[in-house]
Amino acid sequence: SIYSTYVWRGFGLSDDSIVIQPSMTVGYKGFAMNLWGNLDTDYYAEDTTKYNETDITLSYDGAYEKLGYGAGYIYYALDGTDDTQEIYGTLSYDVLLSPTLAFYYDVDDFSGAYYVTFDISHSFPIGETYTLDLGALVSYMDDNEDYNDFHNGVLSASMTFPIGNYFSITPEVNYSFALSSDAEDVIKGGSADDDDSYFYGGATVSFAF
């Protein structure tokens, strides 16, 4: 994937620079392992490399009738700061707008901190080949110190274009914004460019077999 900036949970982690985020997933019968990285083409921090993050995710996803569920573990290997680890769980329901609840809990460097999201999405077929995907997300964050409040919201739109039998390209646009005055201060303080809202876009090229 290539994005105009790196936004994670509302925080802008690149300073007006394009990021390249390769990802590879291997899955079998609901179990999966994902390896993800971030390469900042013009990283703002000194004494760190442009390739500044590698995440490893182990997960399991299943379903019972219309109820979907999942659980996983994420290891964040970070350049310039301490690594950390999270466990998470998800619940979804297969109805209109596909409501999904997710809970992430830090068990390492930010032990006790958690992040909760609720999102909805819908896919609109365009002809027989393409799909337009729209989504909306709200979140709540507790850093286990002095911040706990509704955190950020995200509006997203993407369209998938199949290329042959195995490839596809998905351009997307996103808007992330603070949901409270406390969130504005926290997001500004934790972002590279002191903003609390971001409009950004990018594209993902996928190969699946």
Short mmCIF file of C-alpha atoms in Angstrom, two decimals:
data_model
loop_
_atom_site.label_atom_id
_atom_site.label_comp_id
_atom_site.label_asym_id
_atom_site.label_seq_id
_atom_site.Cartn_x
_atom_site.Cartn_y
_atom_site.Cartn_z
CA SER A 1 0.00 0.00 0.00
CA ILE A 2 1.03 3.61 -0.60
CA TYR A 3 -0.53 6.47 1.41
CA SER A 4 -0.15 10.23 1.44
CA THR A 5 0.53 10.06 5.21
CA TYR A 6 0.58 7.48 8.03
CA VAL A 7 -2.42 7.82 10.35
CA TRP A 8 -2.86 5.34 13.23
CA ARG A 9 -5.75 5.67 15.67
CA GLY A 10 -6.10 9.33 14.82
CA PHE A 11 -2.40 10.17 15.25
CA GLY A 12 -0.42 11.47 12.29
CA LEU A 13 2.81 9.48 12.41
CA SER A 14 4.44 10.98 9.32
CA ASP A 15 5.05 14.64 8.61
CA ASP A 16 3.58 15.41 5.17
CA SER A 17 5.48 12.49 3.62
CA ILE A 18 4.38 9.54 1.53
CA VAL A 19 4.54 6.15 3.25
CA ILE A 20 4.85 2.68 1.74
CA GLN A 21 3.31 -0.11 3.81
CA PRO A 22 3.99 -3.66 2.54
CA SER A 23 1.90 -6.47 4.03
CA MET A 24 1.79 -10.24 3.68
CA THR A 25 -0.79 -12.63 5.16
CA VAL A 26 -0.78 -16.41 5.33
CA GLY A 27 -4.03 -18.06 6.42
CA TYR A 28 -5.46 -21.52 6.99
CA LYS A 29 -8.92 -22.46 8.29
CA GLY A 30 -9.50 -19.24 10.18
CA PHE A 31 -5.95 -18.90 11.52
CA ALA A 32 -3.70 -16.24 10.03
CA MET A 33 -0.32 -14.58 10.40
CA ASN A 34 0.30 -11.11 9.01
CA LEU A 35 3.60 -9.27 8.60
CA TRP A 36 3.28 -5.51 8.04
CA GLY A 37 5.78 -2.68 7.74
CA ASN A 38 6.03 1.07 7.35
CA LEU A 39 8.56 2.90 5.18
CA ASP A 40 8.45 6.71 5.51
CA THR A 41 9.94 8.31 2.41
CA ASP A 42 10.90 11.48 4.32
CA TYR A 43 10.93 10.57 8.01
CA TYR A 44 11.02 13.62 10.28
CA ALA A 45 12.78 12.08 13.31
CA GLU A 46 16.55 12.13 13.64
CA ASP A 47 18.74 9.08 14.29
CA THR A 48 16.11 6.64 12.99
CA THR A 49 15.71 4.77 9.74
CA LYS A 50 13.04 5.43 7.13
CA TYR A 51 11.80 1.87 7.64
CA ASN A 52 10.57 2.47 11.17
CA GLU A 53 7.95 -0.14 12.08
CA THR A 54 7.27 -3.84 11.69
CA ASP A 55 4.09 -5.43 13.10
CA ILE A 56 3.41 -9.13 13.46
CA THR A 57 -0.22 -10.21 13.95
CA LEU A 58 -1.45 -13.69 14.85
CA SER A 59 -5.21 -14.12 14.64
CA TYR A 60 -8.19 -16.44 14.47
CA ASP A 61 -11.57 -15.57 12.95
CA GLY A 62 -14.72 -17.63 12.92
CA ALA A 63 -18.48 -17.37 12.68
CA TYR A 64 -21.58 -18.88 14.23
CA GLU A 65 -24.61 -18.30 12.02
CA LYS A 66 -24.64 -14.48 11.56
CA LEU A 67 -22.28 -13.74 14.46
CA GLY A 68 -18.64 -13.28 13.55
CA TYR A 69 -15.87 -13.35 16.14
CA GLY A 70 -12.13 -13.01 16.21
CA ALA A 71 -9.15 -12.78 18.54
CA GLY A 72 -5.52 -11.95 18.02
CA TYR A 73 -2.13 -10.79 19.18
CA ILE A 74 -0.03 -7.94 17.75
CA TYR A 75 3.67 -7.29 18.28
CA TYR A 76 4.74 -3.74 17.37
CA ALA A 77 8.47 -3.52 16.61
CA LEU A 78 9.17 0.22 16.60
CA ASP A 79 12.25 2.22 15.66
CA GLY A 80 13.01 5.12 17.98
CA THR A 81 10.75 4.04 20.83
CA ASP A 82 10.00 0.95 22.90
CA ASP A 83 8.30 -2.03 21.29
CA THR A 84 4.91 -3.04 22.63
CA GLN A 85 2.30 -5.81 22.38
CA GLU A 86 -1.49 -5.98 22.26
CA ILE A 87 -4.19 -8.58 22.44
CA TYR A 88 -7.56 -7.95 20.82
CA GLY A 89 -11.00 -9.33 20.18
CA THR A 90 -13.72 -8.56 17.64
CA LEU A 91 -17.45 -9.20 17.29
CA SER A 92 -19.52 -8.55 14.17
CA TYR A 93 -23.02 -9.31 12.95
CA ASP A 94 -23.95 -10.14 9.37
CA VAL A 95 -26.77 -7.67 8.83
CA LEU A 96 -27.14 -4.41 6.97
CA LEU A 97 -24.10 -2.14 7.60
CA SER A 98 -22.12 -5.04 9.16
CA PRO A 99 -21.75 -3.53 12.68
CA THR A 100 -18.40 -4.49 14.23
CA LEU A 101 -17.02 -3.97 17.74
CA ALA A 102 -13.28 -4.33 18.46
CA PHE A 103 -11.29 -4.12 21.71
CA TYR A 104 -7.48 -3.72 21.83
CA TYR A 105 -5.59 -4.07 25.13
CA ASP A 106 -1.89 -3.31 25.63
CA VAL A 107 0.05 -5.87 27.65
CA ASP A 108 3.55 -4.41 27.42
CA ASP A 109 4.98 -0.87 27.23
CA PHE A 110 1.58 0.81 27.72
CA SER A 111 0.21 -1.93 29.96
CA GLY A 112 -3.43 -1.45 30.84
CA ALA A 113 -4.19 1.00 28.04
CA TYR A 114 -7.04 0.07 25.72
CA TYR A 115 -8.71 1.23 22.52
CA VAL A 116 -12.28 0.36 21.51
CA THR A 117 -13.83 0.84 18.08
CA PHE A 118 -17.32 0.50 16.65
CA ASP A 119 -17.69 0.64 12.89
CA ILE A 120 -20.22 0.14 10.15
CA SER A 121 -19.66 -0.44 6.44
CA HIS A 122 -21.48 -1.29 3.25
CA SER A 123 -20.41 -2.42 -0.20
CA PHE A 124 -22.20 -1.23 -3.32
CA PRO A 125 -21.76 -3.36 -6.48
CA ILE A 126 -21.03 -1.31 -9.58
CA GLY A 127 -21.81 -3.40 -12.60
CA GLU A 128 -20.66 -7.00 -12.41
CA THR A 129 -17.01 -6.32 -11.63
CA TYR A 130 -16.44 -3.43 -9.21
CA THR A 131 -17.48 -2.57 -5.65
CA LEU A 132 -17.65 0.75 -3.84
CA ASP A 133 -17.01 0.35 -0.10
CA LEU A 134 -18.08 3.03 2.41
CA GLY A 135 -17.33 2.93 6.11
CA ALA A 136 -17.56 4.92 9.35
CA LEU A 137 -15.82 4.32 12.68
CA VAL A 138 -15.89 5.84 16.17
CA SER A 139 -13.46 5.02 18.97
CA TYR A 140 -12.81 5.36 22.69
CA MET A 141 -9.33 5.36 24.25
CA ASP A 142 -8.00 4.96 27.79
CA ASP A 143 -4.22 5.36 28.18
CA ASN A 144 -4.28 4.05 31.78
CA GLU A 145 -2.88 7.39 32.96
CA ASP A 146 -4.81 10.64 32.67
CA TYR A 147 -6.71 10.33 29.39
CA ASN A 148 -9.94 8.45 28.76
CA ASP A 149 -12.47 9.81 26.30
CA PHE A 150 -14.07 9.36 22.92
CA HIS A 151 -11.04 9.53 20.69
CA ASN A 152 -11.28 9.64 16.89
CA GLY A 153 -13.73 9.02 14.09
CA VAL A 154 -12.96 7.88 10.56
CA LEU A 155 -14.96 8.16 7.33
CA SER A 156 -13.66 6.06 4.45
CA ALA A 157 -14.38 5.24 0.83
CA SER A 158 -12.64 2.78 -1.46
CA MET A 159 -13.20 0.96 -4.74
CA THR A 160 -11.71 -2.36 -5.79
CA PHE A 161 -10.68 -3.01 -9.39
CA PRO A 162 -9.85 -6.66 -10.18
CA ILE A 163 -6.92 -7.26 -12.52
CA GLY A 164 -7.05 -10.76 -13.93
CA ASN A 165 -7.63 -13.70 -11.61
CA TYR A 166 -5.16 -12.90 -8.83
CA PHE A 167 -4.48 -9.16 -8.69
CA SER A 168 -6.56 -6.15 -7.68
CA ILE A 169 -5.98 -2.46 -7.01
CA THR A 170 -7.94 -0.53 -4.39
CA PRO A 171 -7.70 3.27 -4.25
CA GLU A 172 -9.13 4.83 -1.10
CA VAL A 173 -9.72 8.13 0.70
CA ASN A 174 -10.10 8.61 4.47
CA TYR A 175 -10.90 11.40 6.89
CA SER A 176 -9.86 11.00 10.54
CA PHE A 177 -10.92 13.54 13.15
CA ALA A 178 -10.98 14.01 16.93
CA LEU A 179 -14.24 13.26 18.75
CA SER A 180 -13.69 15.40 21.86
CA SER A 181 -11.71 18.41 23.05
CA ASP A 182 -9.47 16.18 25.15
CA ALA A 183 -8.89 14.01 22.09
CA GLU A 184 -7.86 17.08 20.09
CA ASP A 185 -5.13 17.87 22.64
CA VAL A 186 -3.93 14.26 22.88
CA ILE A 187 -3.86 13.71 19.11
CA LYS A 188 -2.03 16.99 18.50
CA GLY A 189 0.51 16.12 21.18
CA GLY A 190 1.14 12.66 19.75
CA SER A 191 1.26 13.61 16.06
CA ALA A 192 4.27 14.59 14.00
CA ASP A 193 2.68 17.78 12.64
CA ASP A 194 0.50 18.87 15.61
CA ASP A 195 -2.80 18.35 13.75
CA ASP A 196 -5.90 16.63 15.12
CA SER A 197 -7.61 15.76 11.81
CA TYR A 198 -6.33 14.22 8.60
CA PHE A 199 -7.66 13.82 5.09
CA TYR A 200 -5.49 11.27 3.31
CA GLY A 201 -5.59 8.75 0.54
CA GLY A 202 -3.70 5.99 -1.12
CA ALA A 203 -3.92 2.73 -2.99
CA THR A 204 -3.31 -0.95 -2.33
CA VAL A 205 -2.19 -3.50 -4.90
CA SER A 206 -3.13 -7.03 -3.79
CA PHE A 207 -2.15 -10.50 -4.94
CA ALA A 208 -4.22 -13.41 -3.62
CA PHE A 209 -4.39 -17.09 -4.49
#
